[in-house]
mmCIF file of C-alpha atoms (C1' of nucleotides) in Angstrom:
data_model
loop_
_atom_site.group_PDB
_atom_site.id
_atom_site.type_symbol
_atom_site.label_atom_id
_atom_site.label_comp_id
_atom_site.label_asym_id
_atom_site.label_seq_id
_atom_site.Cartn_x
_atom_site.Cartn_y
_atom_site.Cartn_z
ATOM 1 C CA MET V 1 -117.841 130.345 -40.867
ATOM 2 C CA PRO V 2 -114.584 128.467 -40.226
ATOM 3 C CA LYS V 3 -114.334 124.895 -41.474
ATOM 4 C CA GLN V 4 -113.938 121.977 -39.114
ATOM 5 C CA SER V 5 -110.381 121.439 -40.310
ATOM 6 C CA ASP V 6 -109.539 125.041 -39.433
ATOM 7 C CA ILE V 7 -110.772 124.508 -35.903
ATOM 8 C CA ASP V 8 -108.818 121.275 -35.679
ATOM 9 C CA ARG V 9 -105.614 122.948 -36.766
ATOM 10 C CA VAL V 10 -105.969 125.930 -34.445
ATOM 11 C CA PHE V 11 -106.682 123.909 -31.323
ATOM 12 C CA HIS V 12 -104.027 121.387 -32.170
ATOM 13 C CA ALA V 13 -101.544 124.236 -32.537
ATOM 14 C CA LEU V 14 -102.562 125.795 -29.225
ATOM 15 C CA GLY V 15 -102.453 122.422 -27.510
ATOM 16 C CA ASP V 16 -98.688 122.481 -27.216
ATOM 17 C CA PRO V 17 -97.141 124.567 -24.400
ATOM 18 C CA THR V 18 -94.050 125.439 -26.413
ATOM 19 C CA ARG V 19 -96.149 126.837 -29.223
ATOM 20 C CA ARG V 20 -98.231 128.820 -26.757
ATOM 21 C CA ALA V 21 -95.039 130.234 -25.313
ATOM 22 C CA MET V 22 -94.025 131.321 -28.797
ATOM 23 C CA VAL V 23 -97.385 133.001 -29.254
ATOM 24 C CA GLU V 24 -96.930 134.793 -25.937
ATOM 25 C CA THR V 25 -93.532 136.022 -27.032
ATOM 26 C CA LEU V 26 -94.993 137.278 -30.286
ATOM 27 C CA GLY V 27 -97.565 139.161 -28.251
ATOM 28 C CA SER V 28 -94.975 141.836 -27.606
ATOM 29 C CA GLY V 29 -94.196 142.253 -31.290
ATOM 30 C CA PRO V 30 -92.738 140.488 -34.322
ATOM 31 C CA ALA V 31 -89.648 138.358 -33.782
ATOM 32 C CA SER V 32 -87.110 136.345 -35.744
ATOM 33 C CA VAL V 33 -86.778 132.575 -35.521
ATOM 34 C CA SER V 34 -83.702 132.766 -33.334
ATOM 35 C CA ALA V 35 -85.290 135.376 -31.090
ATOM 36 C CA LEU V 36 -88.153 132.934 -30.577
ATOM 37 C CA ALA V 37 -85.752 130.099 -29.870
ATOM 38 C CA LYS V 38 -83.694 131.909 -27.220
ATOM 39 C CA PRO V 39 -86.172 131.915 -24.298
ATOM 40 C CA LEU V 40 -87.271 128.365 -25.104
ATOM 41 C CA GLY V 41 -83.885 126.707 -24.872
ATOM 42 C CA ILE V 42 -84.509 124.426 -27.834
ATOM 43 C CA SER V 43 -82.892 124.124 -31.246
ATOM 44 C CA LEU V 44 -83.679 126.359 -34.180
ATOM 45 C CA ALA V 45 -84.930 123.344 -36.086
ATOM 46 C CA ALA V 46 -87.529 122.620 -33.435
ATOM 47 C CA VAL V 47 -88.742 126.212 -33.537
ATOM 48 C CA VAL V 48 -89.084 126.074 -37.306
ATOM 49 C CA GLN V 49 -91.225 122.958 -36.991
ATOM 50 C CA HIS V 50 -93.487 124.661 -34.471
ATOM 51 C CA LEU V 51 -93.696 127.704 -36.718
ATOM 52 C CA GLN V 52 -94.953 125.544 -39.550
ATOM 53 C CA VAL V 53 -97.790 124.292 -37.369
ATOM 54 C CA LEU V 54 -98.622 127.797 -36.194
ATOM 55 C CA GLU V 55 -98.609 129.122 -39.740
ATOM 56 C CA GLU V 56 -100.842 126.372 -41.104
ATOM 57 C CA SER V 57 -103.267 127.087 -38.282
ATOM 58 C CA GLY V 58 -103.536 130.754 -39.207
ATOM 59 C CA LEU V 59 -102.278 131.968 -35.846
ATOM 60 C CA VAL V 60 -99.000 133.306 -37.181
ATOM 61 C CA THR V 61 -97.694 134.683 -40.436
ATOM 62 C CA THR V 62 -94.042 134.864 -41.405
ATOM 63 C CA GLU V 63 -92.126 136.714 -44.039
ATOM 64 C CA LYS V 64 -88.539 136.179 -44.994
ATOM 65 C CA VAL V 65 -86.490 139.229 -45.782
ATOM 66 C CA GLY V 66 -82.820 138.699 -46.476
ATOM 67 C CA ARG V 67 -81.713 135.803 -44.319
ATOM 68 C CA VAL V 68 -84.026 136.465 -41.381
ATOM 69 C CA ARG V 69 -87.622 135.302 -41.130
ATOM 70 C CA SER V 70 -89.896 137.675 -39.302
ATOM 71 C CA CYS V 71 -92.877 136.186 -37.460
ATOM 72 C CA ARG V 72 -95.967 137.962 -36.216
ATOM 73 C CA LEU V 73 -99.356 137.077 -34.785
ATOM 74 C CA GLU V 74 -102.312 136.880 -37.127
ATOM 75 C CA PRO V 75 -105.792 137.709 -35.790
ATOM 76 C CA LYS V 76 -107.561 135.224 -38.068
ATOM 77 C CA GLY V 77 -106.608 132.062 -36.208
ATOM 78 C CA PHE V 78 -107.472 133.601 -32.871
ATOM 79 C CA ARG V 79 -110.937 134.500 -34.046
ATOM 80 C CA VAL V 80 -111.527 130.847 -34.963
ATOM 81 C CA ALA V 81 -110.637 129.658 -31.471
ATOM 82 C CA GLU V 82 -112.461 132.495 -29.776
ATOM 83 C CA GLN V 83 -115.611 131.818 -31.768
ATOM 84 C CA TRP V 84 -115.652 128.128 -30.968
ATOM 85 C CA ILE V 85 -115.293 128.782 -27.257
ATOM 86 C CA ALA V 86 -117.860 131.564 -27.297
ATOM 87 C CA ASP V 87 -120.351 129.217 -28.960
ATOM 88 C CA ARG V 88 -119.935 126.591 -26.247
ATOM 89 C CA LYS V 89 -120.131 129.163 -23.489
ATOM 90 C CA SER V 90 -123.327 130.630 -24.810
ATOM 91 C CA LEU V 91 -124.881 127.183 -24.662
ATOM 92 C CA ILE V 92 -123.835 126.735 -21.052
ATOM 93 C CA GLU V 93 -125.185 130.098 -20.053
ATOM 94 C CA ARG V 94 -128.449 129.564 -21.826
ATOM 95 C CA LYS V 95 -128.925 126.438 -19.727
ATOM 96 C CA PHE V 96 -127.991 128.383 -16.624
ATOM 97 C CA ASP V 97 -130.599 130.990 -17.372
ATOM 98 C CA ARG V 98 -133.253 128.360 -17.772
ATOM 99 C CA LEU V 99 -132.137 126.693 -14.549
ATOM 100 C CA GLU V 100 -132.304 129.977 -12.682
ATOM 101 C CA ALA V 101 -135.763 130.605 -14.012
ATOM 102 C CA LEU V 102 -136.852 127.220 -12.711
ATOM 103 C CA LEU V 103 -135.142 127.505 -9.349
ATOM 104 C CA SER V 104 -136.111 131.030 -8.450
ATOM 105 C CA GLU V 105 -139.852 130.319 -8.366
ATOM 106 C CA GLU V 106 -140.647 133.972 -8.619
ATOM 107 C CA PRO V 107 -143.537 135.451 -6.681
ATOM 108 C CA THR V 108 -144.973 136.440 -10.066
ATOM 109 C CA PRO V 109 -144.140 133.594 -12.458
ATOM 110 C CA PRO V 110 -145.079 133.840 -16.156
ATOM 111 C CA SER V 111 -148.068 131.604 -15.518
ATOM 112 C CA GLY V 112 -148.998 131.437 -11.822
ATOM 113 C CA ASP V 113 -149.739 127.911 -10.640
ATOM 114 C CA GLU V 114 -149.467 128.180 -6.862
ATOM 115 C CA PRO V 115 -152.533 127.620 -4.671
ATOM 116 C CA MET U 1 -105.952 134.698 -12.300
ATOM 117 C CA PRO U 2 -105.608 131.143 -13.598
ATOM 118 C CA LYS U 3 -102.320 129.343 -13.003
ATOM 119 C CA GLN U 4 -100.071 128.284 -15.848
ATOM 120 C CA SER U 5 -100.872 124.633 -15.164
ATOM 121 C CA ASP U 6 -104.592 125.393 -15.509
ATOM 122 C CA ILE U 7 -104.001 126.912 -18.922
ATOM 123 C CA ASP U 8 -101.863 123.940 -19.912
ATOM 124 C CA ARG U 9 -104.556 121.481 -18.913
ATOM 125 C CA VAL U 10 -107.378 123.335 -20.645
ATOM 126 C CA PHE U 11 -105.603 123.739 -23.950
ATOM 127 C CA HIS U 12 -104.293 120.217 -23.847
ATOM 128 C CA ALA U 13 -107.824 118.984 -23.284
ATOM 129 C CA LEU U 14 -109.203 121.065 -26.151
ATOM 130 C CA GLY U 15 -106.353 119.971 -28.402
ATOM 131 C CA ASP U 16 -107.956 116.616 -29.107
ATOM 132 C CA PRO U 17 -110.757 116.465 -31.691
ATOM 133 C CA THR U 18 -112.560 113.634 -29.921
ATOM 134 C CA ARG U 19 -112.703 115.611 -26.702
ATOM 135 C CA ARG U 20 -113.940 118.678 -28.559
ATOM 136 C CA ALA U 21 -116.667 116.525 -30.115
ATOM 137 C CA MET U 22 -117.670 115.448 -26.612
ATOM 138 C CA VAL U 23 -117.819 119.063 -25.526
ATOM 139 C CA GLU U 24 -119.994 119.878 -28.513
ATOM 140 C CA THR U 25 -122.344 117.053 -27.631
ATOM 141 C CA LEU U 26 -122.543 118.309 -24.067
ATOM 142 C CA GLY U 27 -123.461 121.699 -25.460
ATOM 143 C CA SER U 28 -126.995 120.467 -25.931
ATOM 144 C CA GLY U 29 -127.277 119.292 -22.358
ATOM 145 C CA PRO U 30 -125.916 116.767 -19.843
ATOM 146 C CA ALA U 31 -125.255 113.244 -21.078
ATOM 147 C CA SER U 32 -124.230 109.839 -19.781
ATOM 148 C CA VAL U 33 -120.940 108.169 -20.657
ATOM 149 C CA SER U 34 -122.570 105.821 -23.125
ATOM 150 C CA ALA U 35 -124.556 108.631 -24.717
ATOM 151 C CA LEU U 36 -121.259 110.402 -25.290
ATOM 152 C CA ALA U 37 -119.684 107.266 -26.728
ATOM 153 C CA LYS U 38 -122.452 106.511 -29.228
ATOM 154 C CA PRO U 39 -121.792 109.235 -31.834
ATOM 155 C CA LEU U 40 -118.028 108.775 -31.489
ATOM 156 C CA GLY U 41 -117.870 105.112 -32.331
ATOM 157 C CA ILE U 42 -115.219 104.336 -29.737
ATOM 158 C CA SER U 43 -115.216 102.162 -26.624
ATOM 159 C CA LEU U 44 -116.647 103.240 -23.294
ATOM 160 C CA ALA U 45 -113.210 102.937 -21.759
ATOM 161 C CA ALA U 46 -111.802 105.468 -24.203
ATOM 162 C CA VAL U 47 -114.591 107.896 -23.391
ATOM 163 C CA VAL U 48 -113.937 107.554 -19.677
ATOM 164 C CA GLN U 49 -110.273 108.362 -20.271
ATOM 165 C CA HIS U 50 -111.206 111.491 -22.195
ATOM 166 C CA LEU U 51 -113.645 112.451 -19.465
ATOM 167 C CA GLN U 52 -110.866 112.304 -16.915
ATOM 168 C CA VAL U 53 -108.833 114.779 -18.936
ATOM 169 C CA LEU U 54 -111.830 117.059 -19.415
ATOM 170 C CA GLU U 55 -112.666 116.956 -15.741
ATOM 171 C CA GLU U 56 -109.120 117.730 -14.603
ATOM 172 C CA SER U 57 -109.102 120.683 -16.975
ATOM 173 C CA GLY U 58 -112.244 122.146 -15.432
ATOM 174 C CA LEU U 59 -114.218 122.012 -18.678
ATOM 175 C CA VAL U 60 -116.582 119.313 -17.512
ATOM 176 C CA THR U 61 -118.021 118.078 -14.251
ATOM 177 C CA THR U 62 -119.509 114.665 -13.693
ATOM 178 C CA GLU U 63 -121.698 113.143 -11.052
ATOM 179 C CA LYS U 64 -122.523 109.508 -10.637
ATOM 180 C CA VAL U 65 -126.033 108.632 -9.608
ATOM 181 C CA GLY U 66 -126.919 104.995 -9.495
ATOM 182 C CA ARG U 67 -124.990 103.279 -12.236
ATOM 183 C CA VAL U 68 -124.985 106.166 -14.665
ATOM 184 C CA ARG U 69 -122.493 109.022 -14.663
ATOM 185 C CA SER U 70 -123.969 112.286 -15.765
ATOM 186 C CA CYS U 71 -121.610 114.773 -17.469
ATOM 187 C CA ARG U 72 -122.122 118.460 -18.040
ATOM 188 C CA LEU U 73 -120.121 121.449 -19.212
ATOM 189 C CA GLU U 74 -118.521 123.687 -16.610
ATOM 190 C CA PRO U 75 -118.023 127.387 -17.390
ATOM 191 C CA LYS U 76 -114.797 127.670 -15.363
ATOM 192 C CA GLY U 77 -112.505 125.931 -17.839
ATOM 193 C CA PHE U 78 -113.935 127.865 -20.743
ATOM 194 C CA ARG U 79 -113.245 131.143 -19.048
ATOM 195 C CA VAL U 80 -109.578 130.162 -18.698
ATOM 196 C CA ALA U 81 -109.216 129.491 -22.416
ATOM 197 C CA GLU U 82 -111.271 132.519 -23.394
ATOM 198 C CA GLN U 83 -109.175 134.779 -21.209
ATOM 199 C CA TRP U 84 -105.883 133.568 -22.618
ATOM 200 C CA ILE U 85 -107.046 134.106 -26.177
ATOM 201 C CA ALA U 86 -108.558 137.489 -25.384
ATOM 202 C CA ASP U 87 -105.245 138.588 -23.882
ATOM 203 C CA ARG U 88 -103.313 137.673 -27.040
ATOM 204 C CA LYS U 89 -105.898 139.276 -29.269
ATOM 205 C CA SER U 90 -105.814 142.521 -27.366
ATOM 206 C CA LEU U 91 -102.074 142.665 -27.919
ATOM 207 C CA ILE U 92 -102.488 142.158 -31.645
ATOM 208 C CA GLU U 93 -105.122 144.833 -31.878
ATOM 209 C CA ARG U 94 -103.130 147.281 -29.828
ATOM 210 C CA LYS U 95 -100.331 146.917 -32.386
ATOM 211 C CA PHE U 96 -102.828 147.396 -35.171
ATOM 212 C CA ASP U 97 -104.058 150.598 -33.619
ATOM 213 C CA ARG U 98 -100.537 151.945 -33.329
ATOM 214 C CA LEU U 99 -99.844 150.974 -36.909
ATOM 215 C CA GLU U 100 -102.953 152.760 -38.089
ATOM 216 C CA ALA U 101 -101.970 155.824 -36.119
ATOM 217 C CA LEU U 102 -98.596 155.827 -37.796
ATOM 218 C CA LEU U 103 -99.909 155.213 -41.284
ATOM 219 C CA SER U 104 -102.714 157.714 -41.243
ATOM 220 C CA GLU U 105 -100.449 160.681 -40.471
ATOM 221 C CA GLU U 106 -103.285 162.716 -39.132
ATOM 222 C CA PRO U 107 -103.554 166.383 -39.983
ATOM 223 C CA THR U 108 -103.847 167.094 -36.241
ATOM 224 C CA PRO U 109 -101.562 164.642 -34.404
ATOM 225 C CA PRO U 110 -101.607 164.535 -30.552
ATOM 226 C CA SER U 111 -98.335 166.470 -30.353
ATOM 227 C CA GLY U 112 -97.559 168.388 -33.487
ATOM 228 C CA ASP U 113 -93.929 168.066 -34.495
ATOM 229 C CA GLU U 114 -93.995 169.026 -38.155
ATOM 230 C CA PRO U 115 -92.125 172.113 -39.320
ATOM 231 C "C1'" DT X 1 -131.231 85.301 -7.547
ATOM 232 C "C1'" DT X 2 -130.233 85.801 -12.213
ATOM 233 C "C1'" DG X 3 -129.079 88.488 -15.877
ATOM 234 C "C1'" DA X 4 -128.593 92.630 -18.293
ATOM 235 C "C1'" DT X 5 -127.011 97.349 -18.136
ATOM 236 C "C1'" DT X 6 -123.476 100.852 -17.160
ATOM 237 C "C1'" DG X 7 -119.381 101.972 -16.024
ATOM 238 C "C1'" DT X 8 -114.203 101.209 -14.171
ATOM 239 C "C1'" DC X 9 -109.436 99.467 -14.048
ATOM 240 C "C1'" DA X 10 -105.149 97.561 -15.949
ATOM 241 C "C1'" DA X 11 -102.261 96.259 -19.546
ATOM 242 C "C1'" DG X 12 -100.513 96.765 -23.838
ATOM 243 C "C1'" DC X 13 -100.207 98.285 -28.761
ATOM 244 C "C1'" DC X 14 -98.811 101.619 -32.049
ATOM 245 C "C1'" DG X 15 -98.779 105.811 -34.386
ATOM 246 C "C1'" DA X 16 -98.086 110.747 -33.785
ATOM 247 C "C1'" DC X 17 -95.327 114.261 -31.887
ATOM 248 C "C1'" DG X 18 -91.446 116.984 -30.090
ATOM 249 C "C1'" DC X 19 -86.823 117.169 -30.226
ATOM 250 C "C1'" DT X 20 -82.036 116.385 -31.694
ATOM 251 C "C1'" DT X 21 -78.096 116.131 -34.734
ATOM 252 C "C1'" DA X 22 -75.961 116.725 -39.069
ATOM 253 C "C1'" DA X 23 -75.579 118.402 -43.453
ATOM 254 C "C1'" DG X 24 -76.930 121.976 -46.775
ATOM 255 C "C1'" DT X 25 -78.561 126.758 -48.647
ATOM 256 C "C1'" DG X 26 -78.441 131.527 -49.281
ATOM 257 C "C1'" DA X 27 -77.573 136.259 -47.669
ATOM 258 C "C1'" DT X 28 -74.005 139.499 -45.497
ATOM 259 C "C1'" DG X 29 -69.703 141.536 -43.881
ATOM 260 C "C1'" DG X 30 -64.710 142.090 -44.171
ATOM 261 C "C1'" DC K 1 -63.551 135.399 -52.086
ATOM 262 C "C1'" DC K 2 -64.186 133.437 -47.672
ATOM 263 C "C1'" DA K 3 -66.247 133.148 -43.320
ATOM 264 C "C1'" DT K 4 -70.153 133.837 -40.680
ATOM 265 C "C1'" DC K 5 -74.897 134.195 -39.747
ATOM 266 C "C1'" DA K 6 -79.674 132.741 -39.949
ATOM 267 C "C1'" DC K 7 -82.108 129.548 -41.166
ATOM 268 C "C1'" DT K 8 -83.721 124.979 -43.651
ATOM 269 C "C1'" DT K 9 -84.127 120.133 -44.498
ATOM 270 C "C1'" DA K 10 -83.844 115.241 -43.544
ATOM 271 C "C1'" DA K 11 -83.330 111.418 -40.699
ATOM 272 C "C1'" DG K 12 -83.818 109.247 -36.539
ATOM 273 C "C1'" DC K 13 -84.977 108.602 -31.666
ATOM 274 C "C1'" DG K 14 -87.740 108.262 -27.444
ATOM 275 C "C1'" DT K 15 -91.932 109.436 -25.216
ATOM 276 C "C1'" DC K 16 -96.633 110.399 -24.830
ATOM 277 C "C1'" DG K 17 -101.323 109.836 -25.982
ATOM 278 C "C1'" DG K 18 -105.434 107.583 -27.802
ATOM 279 C "C1'" DC K 19 -107.480 103.346 -28.302
ATOM 280 C "C1'" DT K 20 -108.457 98.435 -27.570
ATOM 281 C "C1'" DT K 21 -109.300 94.253 -25.083
ATOM 282 C "C1'" DG K 22 -110.485 91.735 -21.163
ATOM 283 C "C1'" DA K 23 -111.535 91.173 -16.478
ATOM 284 C "C1'" DC K 24 -114.074 93.193 -12.783
ATOM 285 C "C1'" DA K 25 -117.478 96.005 -10.055
ATOM 286 C "C1'" DA K 26 -122.019 98.009 -9.056
ATOM 287 C "C1'" DT K 27 -126.821 98.785 -9.917
ATOM 288 C "C1'" DC K 28 -131.340 97.788 -11.590
ATOM 289 C "C1'" DA K 29 -135.306 94.786 -13.498
ATOM 290 C "C1'" DA K 30 -137.795 90.518 -13.639
#
DNA sequence: TTGATTGTCAAGCCGACGCTTAAGTGATGG
DNA sequence: CCATCACTTAAGCGTCGGCTTGACAATCAA
């Protein structure tokens, strides 16, 4: 089970549109820092800062070979976010089910109480 | 398909730990503004501000009856976030599959090209 | 009506965050 | 070796976001 601080880090990381754009770029395969920077129109330094956040959140891993750092998506962080959302959704739907059961007043309810 | 601005709003809303705590509270059923404020230890005004963000993101709906505003989770916003994450994850896993295919050098590959 | 409850609005404070520039490091190519 | 490339680090700047306080509804109970 992921710790609270893991959840905090992942959602904080995904909260920024620039970082999400980087994640989307990485969706089509590993990329270097400058390749990530190009479509964003911001400085390399800014990208590096975002990468640090993404790495600490477990959404991205990087590996430096020679003078280029290669970045790729990491499933771990995504599972954390996915799980949290799935948990909330299941709660909503459980309520919905109960509501439906109440509203639909079936002709043959579990325990008939109509006249 | 959700618009970019929808995605922005949802992830921005979920990016704040206080708002996520509110969502978790609402997981066990609808609650009033002051009920939401109690476990957080912040002012009512702050909670109302967070509620505005949550409502604009489609994660929460509220309805005022009498002098109490009742807040509940709304599936719509969650689907937006879930979808975005699922999309990224599918990309990661697709890569993984291809990698496995390459690494495992099957004895009977789809199109044999060995000597 | 009076008073308490429940929430809303406006203003302002302040720390966190995203970004920039500038200077520095290490690998690579000629 | 020297220049270039691909980052990295540090410092600083401006804005945004979360929170508070205080004044102001609106509703309910006695």
